[in-house]
PDB file of C-alpha atoms in Angstrom:
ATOM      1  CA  UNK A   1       0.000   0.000   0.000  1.00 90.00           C
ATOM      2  CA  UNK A   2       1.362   3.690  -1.225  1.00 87.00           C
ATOM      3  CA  UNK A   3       0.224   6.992   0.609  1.00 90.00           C
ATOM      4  CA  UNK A   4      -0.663   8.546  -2.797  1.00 92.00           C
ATOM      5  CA  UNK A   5      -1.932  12.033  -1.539  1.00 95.00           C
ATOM      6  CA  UNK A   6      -3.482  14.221   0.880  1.00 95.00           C
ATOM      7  CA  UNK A   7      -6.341  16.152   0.026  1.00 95.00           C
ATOM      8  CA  UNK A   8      -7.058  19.610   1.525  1.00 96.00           C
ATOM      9  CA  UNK A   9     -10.692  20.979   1.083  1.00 95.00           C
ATOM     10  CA  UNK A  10     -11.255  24.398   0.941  1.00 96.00           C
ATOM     11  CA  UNK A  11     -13.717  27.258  -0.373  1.00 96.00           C
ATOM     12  CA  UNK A  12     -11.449  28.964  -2.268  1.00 97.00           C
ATOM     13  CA  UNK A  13      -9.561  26.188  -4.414  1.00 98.00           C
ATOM     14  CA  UNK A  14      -7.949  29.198  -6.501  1.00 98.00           C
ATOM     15  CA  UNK A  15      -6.552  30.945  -3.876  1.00 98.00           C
ATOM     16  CA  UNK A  16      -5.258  27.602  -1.843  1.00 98.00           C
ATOM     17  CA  UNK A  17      -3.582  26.621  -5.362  1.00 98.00           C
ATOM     18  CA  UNK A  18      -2.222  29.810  -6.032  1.00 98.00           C
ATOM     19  CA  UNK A  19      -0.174  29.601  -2.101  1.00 98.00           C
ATOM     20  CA  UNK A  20       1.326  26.260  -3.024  1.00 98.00           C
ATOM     21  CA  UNK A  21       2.242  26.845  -6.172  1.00 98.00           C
ATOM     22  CA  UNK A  22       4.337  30.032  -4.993  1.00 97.00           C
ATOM     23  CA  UNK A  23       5.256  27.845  -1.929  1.00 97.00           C
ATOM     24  CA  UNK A  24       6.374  25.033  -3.806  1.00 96.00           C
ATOM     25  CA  UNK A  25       7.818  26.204  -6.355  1.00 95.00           C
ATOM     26  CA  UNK A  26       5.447  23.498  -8.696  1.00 96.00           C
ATOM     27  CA  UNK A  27       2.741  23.998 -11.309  1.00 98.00           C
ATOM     28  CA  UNK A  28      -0.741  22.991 -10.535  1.00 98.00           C
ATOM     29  CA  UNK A  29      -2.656  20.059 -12.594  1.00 98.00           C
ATOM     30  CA  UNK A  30      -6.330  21.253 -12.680  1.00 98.00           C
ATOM     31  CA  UNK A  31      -9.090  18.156 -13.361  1.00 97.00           C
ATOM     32  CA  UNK A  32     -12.034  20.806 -13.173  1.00 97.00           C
ATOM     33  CA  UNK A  33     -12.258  23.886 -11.484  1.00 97.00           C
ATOM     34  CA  UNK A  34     -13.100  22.579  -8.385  1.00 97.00           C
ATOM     35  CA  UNK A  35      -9.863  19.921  -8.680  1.00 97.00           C
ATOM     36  CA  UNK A  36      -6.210  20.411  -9.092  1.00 98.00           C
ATOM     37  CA  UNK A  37      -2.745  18.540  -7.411  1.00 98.00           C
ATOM     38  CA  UNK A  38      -0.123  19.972  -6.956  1.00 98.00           C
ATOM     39  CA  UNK A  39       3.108  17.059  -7.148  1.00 97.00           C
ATOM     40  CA  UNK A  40       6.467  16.686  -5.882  1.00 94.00           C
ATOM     41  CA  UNK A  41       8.843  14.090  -6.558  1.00 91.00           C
ATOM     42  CA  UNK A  42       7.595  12.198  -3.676  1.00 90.00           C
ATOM     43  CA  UNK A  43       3.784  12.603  -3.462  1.00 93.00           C
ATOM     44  CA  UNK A  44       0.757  14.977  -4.189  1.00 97.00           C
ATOM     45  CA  UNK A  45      -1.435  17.887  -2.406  1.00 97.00           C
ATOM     46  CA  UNK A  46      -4.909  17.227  -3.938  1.00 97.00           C
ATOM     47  CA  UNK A  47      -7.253  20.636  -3.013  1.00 97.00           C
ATOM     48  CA  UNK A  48     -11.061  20.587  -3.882  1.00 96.00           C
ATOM     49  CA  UNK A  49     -13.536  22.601  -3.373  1.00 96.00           C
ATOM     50  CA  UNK A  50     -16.278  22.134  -0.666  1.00 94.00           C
ATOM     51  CA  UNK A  51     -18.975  21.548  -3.770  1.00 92.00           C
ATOM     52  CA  UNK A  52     -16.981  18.053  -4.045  1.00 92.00           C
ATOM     53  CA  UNK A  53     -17.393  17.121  -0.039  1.00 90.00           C
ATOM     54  CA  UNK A  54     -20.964  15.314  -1.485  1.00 87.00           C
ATOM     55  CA  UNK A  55     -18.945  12.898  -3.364  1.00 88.00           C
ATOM     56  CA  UNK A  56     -17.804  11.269   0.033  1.00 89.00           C
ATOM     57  CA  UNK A  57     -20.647  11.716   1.923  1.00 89.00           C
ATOM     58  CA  UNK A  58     -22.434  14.741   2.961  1.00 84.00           C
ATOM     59  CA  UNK A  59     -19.796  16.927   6.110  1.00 85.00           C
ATOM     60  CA  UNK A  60     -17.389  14.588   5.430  1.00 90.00           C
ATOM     61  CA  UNK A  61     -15.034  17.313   5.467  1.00 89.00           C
ATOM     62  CA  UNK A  62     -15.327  20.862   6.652  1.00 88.00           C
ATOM     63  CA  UNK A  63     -12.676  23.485   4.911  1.00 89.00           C
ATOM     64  CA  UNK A  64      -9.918  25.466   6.690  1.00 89.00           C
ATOM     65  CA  UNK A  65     -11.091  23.070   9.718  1.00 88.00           C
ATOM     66  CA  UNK A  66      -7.386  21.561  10.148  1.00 84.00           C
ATOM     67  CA  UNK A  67      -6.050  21.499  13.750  1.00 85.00           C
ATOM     68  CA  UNK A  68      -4.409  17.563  13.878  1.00 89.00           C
ATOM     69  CA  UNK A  69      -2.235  17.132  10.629  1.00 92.00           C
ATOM     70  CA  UNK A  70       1.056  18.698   9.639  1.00 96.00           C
ATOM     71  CA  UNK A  71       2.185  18.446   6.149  1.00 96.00           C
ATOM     72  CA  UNK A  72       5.318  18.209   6.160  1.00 96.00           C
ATOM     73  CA  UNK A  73       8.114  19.125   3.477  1.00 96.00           C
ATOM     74  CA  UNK A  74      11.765  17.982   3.252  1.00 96.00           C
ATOM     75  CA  UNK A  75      13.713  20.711   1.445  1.00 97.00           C
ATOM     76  CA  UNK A  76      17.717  20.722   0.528  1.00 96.00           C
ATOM     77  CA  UNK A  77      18.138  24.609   2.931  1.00 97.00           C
ATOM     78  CA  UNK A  78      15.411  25.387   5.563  1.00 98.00           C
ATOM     79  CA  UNK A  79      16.862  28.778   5.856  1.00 98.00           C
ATOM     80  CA  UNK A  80      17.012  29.568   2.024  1.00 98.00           C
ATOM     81  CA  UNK A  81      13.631  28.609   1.610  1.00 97.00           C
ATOM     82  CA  UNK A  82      12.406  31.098   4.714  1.00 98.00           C
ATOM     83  CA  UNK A  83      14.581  33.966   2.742  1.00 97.00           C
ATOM     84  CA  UNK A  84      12.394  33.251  -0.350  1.00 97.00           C
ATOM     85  CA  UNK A  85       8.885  32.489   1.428  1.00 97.00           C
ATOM     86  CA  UNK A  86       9.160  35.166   4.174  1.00 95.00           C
ATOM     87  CA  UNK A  87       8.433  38.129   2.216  1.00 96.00           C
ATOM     88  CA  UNK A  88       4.932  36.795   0.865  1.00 96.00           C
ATOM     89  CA  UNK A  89       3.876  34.518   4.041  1.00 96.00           C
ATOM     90  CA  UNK A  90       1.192  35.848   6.195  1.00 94.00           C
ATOM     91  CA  UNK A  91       1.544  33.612   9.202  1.00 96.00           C
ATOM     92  CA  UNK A  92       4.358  32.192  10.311  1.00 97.00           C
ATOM     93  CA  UNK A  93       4.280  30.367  13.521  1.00 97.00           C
ATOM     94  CA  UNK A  94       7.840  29.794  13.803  1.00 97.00           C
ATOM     95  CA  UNK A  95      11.311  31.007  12.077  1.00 98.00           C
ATOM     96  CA  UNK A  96      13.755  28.295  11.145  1.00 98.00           C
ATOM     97  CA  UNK A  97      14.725  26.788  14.353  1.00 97.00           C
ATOM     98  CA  UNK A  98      16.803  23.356  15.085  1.00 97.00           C
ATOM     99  CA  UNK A  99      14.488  20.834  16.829  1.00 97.00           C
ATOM    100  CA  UNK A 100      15.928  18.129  19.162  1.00 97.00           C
ATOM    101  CA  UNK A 101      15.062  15.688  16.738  1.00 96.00           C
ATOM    102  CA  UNK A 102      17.806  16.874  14.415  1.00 97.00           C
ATOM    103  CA  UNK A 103      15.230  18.613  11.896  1.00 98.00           C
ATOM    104  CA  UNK A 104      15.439  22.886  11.361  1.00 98.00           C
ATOM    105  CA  UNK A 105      11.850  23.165  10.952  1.00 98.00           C
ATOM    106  CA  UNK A 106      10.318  26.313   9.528  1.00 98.00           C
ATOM    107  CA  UNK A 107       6.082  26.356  10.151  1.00 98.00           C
ATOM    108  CA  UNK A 108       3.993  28.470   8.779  1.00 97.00           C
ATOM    109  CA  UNK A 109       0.011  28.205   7.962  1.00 96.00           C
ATOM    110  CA  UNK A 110      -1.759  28.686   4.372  1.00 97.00           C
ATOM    111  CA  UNK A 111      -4.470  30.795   3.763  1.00 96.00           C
ATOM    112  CA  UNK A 112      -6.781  28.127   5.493  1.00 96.00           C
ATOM    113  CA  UNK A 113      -4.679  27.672   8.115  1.00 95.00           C
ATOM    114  CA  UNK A 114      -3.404  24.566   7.729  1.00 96.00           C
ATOM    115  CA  UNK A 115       0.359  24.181   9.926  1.00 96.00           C
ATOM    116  CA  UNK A 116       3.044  23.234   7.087  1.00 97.00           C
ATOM    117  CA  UNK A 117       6.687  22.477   8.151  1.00 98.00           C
ATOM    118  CA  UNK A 118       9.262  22.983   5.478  1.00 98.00           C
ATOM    119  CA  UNK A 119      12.737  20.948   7.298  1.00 98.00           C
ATOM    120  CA  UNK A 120      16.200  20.153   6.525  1.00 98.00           C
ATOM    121  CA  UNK A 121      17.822  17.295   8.547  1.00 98.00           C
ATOM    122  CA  UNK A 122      20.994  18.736  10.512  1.00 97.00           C
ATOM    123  CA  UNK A 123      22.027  16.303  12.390  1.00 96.00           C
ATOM    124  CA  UNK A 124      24.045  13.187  11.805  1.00 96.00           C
ATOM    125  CA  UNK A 125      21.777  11.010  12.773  1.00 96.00           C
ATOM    126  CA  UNK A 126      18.734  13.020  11.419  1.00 96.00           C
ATOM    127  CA  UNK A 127      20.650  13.082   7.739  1.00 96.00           C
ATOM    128  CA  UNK A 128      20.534   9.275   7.829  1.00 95.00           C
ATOM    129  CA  UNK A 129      16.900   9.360   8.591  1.00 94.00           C
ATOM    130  CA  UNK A 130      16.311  10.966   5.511  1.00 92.00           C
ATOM    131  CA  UNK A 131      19.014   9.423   3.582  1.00 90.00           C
ATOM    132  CA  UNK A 132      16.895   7.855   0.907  1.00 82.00           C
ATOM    133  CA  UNK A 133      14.494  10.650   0.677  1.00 77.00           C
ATOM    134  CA  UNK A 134      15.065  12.904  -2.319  1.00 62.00           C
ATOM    135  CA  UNK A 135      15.420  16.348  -0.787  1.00 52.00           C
ATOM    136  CA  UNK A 136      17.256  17.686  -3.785  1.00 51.00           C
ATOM    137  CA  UNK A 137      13.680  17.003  -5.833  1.00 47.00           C
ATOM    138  CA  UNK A 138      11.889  20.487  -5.004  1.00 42.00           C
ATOM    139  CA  UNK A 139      14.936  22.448  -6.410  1.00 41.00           C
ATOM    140  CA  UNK A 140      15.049  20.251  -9.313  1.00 37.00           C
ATOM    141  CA  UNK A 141      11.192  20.853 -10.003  1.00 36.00           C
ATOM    142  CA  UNK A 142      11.415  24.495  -9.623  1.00 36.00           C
ATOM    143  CA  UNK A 143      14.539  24.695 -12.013  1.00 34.00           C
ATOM    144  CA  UNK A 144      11.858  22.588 -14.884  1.00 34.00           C
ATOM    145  CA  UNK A 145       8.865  24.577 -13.632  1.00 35.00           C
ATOM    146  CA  UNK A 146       9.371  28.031 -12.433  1.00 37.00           C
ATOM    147  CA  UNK A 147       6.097  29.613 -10.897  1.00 37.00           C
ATOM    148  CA  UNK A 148       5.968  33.060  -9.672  1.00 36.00           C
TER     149      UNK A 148
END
């Protein structure tokens, strides 16, 4: 079994797309207007609109209602990718900072407030955690697929 995506439901599928394109550095795929992923070498954000909730059953998901998941994203320089976010993020809930895990972790929240960490593993031990994880891969898509 593969973890293909998560899926992030929102009223305002344009604007959500439009954050993590910019935050990702990675073109949307749009399905409809109410569908589009966004993918990275190593899985895909999915964001639909609330008018697709019915498919799954009616309040089987309620938008910008996130407070238990973090998505998380390994990048290649936490610190590089704060100089390049920071100037467009509207809430960030904490600066690069070196967790005792081994991970610098930079959170922030999108538009519907859901808690994102962008990390880089620091530590020996964290760097072989991640070892076979391709970290390089968002700096690679953004070279392909610039987005402003």
């Amino acid at each position: 079994m593969n973890l293909v995506s998560v899926r992030l439901i929102t009223d305002d599928v344009k604007r959500l797309v439009a954050f993590y394109e910019r935050a990702l550095h990675t073109p949307a795929t749009w399905s409809t207007d109410d569908f589009a992923e966004v993918r990275t070498p190593t899985g895909t954000l999915a964001i639909g609109s609330t008018r697709t909730v019915g498919l799954f059953g009616p309040g089987a998901a309620h938008p910008a209602d996130n407070h238990t998941a973090i998505i998380e994203f390994l990048v290649a320089d936490v610190d590089a990718e704060y100089a390049r976010l920071s100037p467009w993020l509207t809430d960030v809930v904490t600066v690069p900072t070196t967790m005792p895990w081994g991970n610098r972790s930079l959170r922030v929240r999108d538009p519907d407030g859901t808690l994102l960490n962008f990390f880089t593993p620091v530590t020996a031990d964290a760097v072989a955690r991640f070892a076979g994880h391709d970290q390089q891969g968002a700096g690679r898509a953004h070279r392909r697929h610039p987005v402003r």
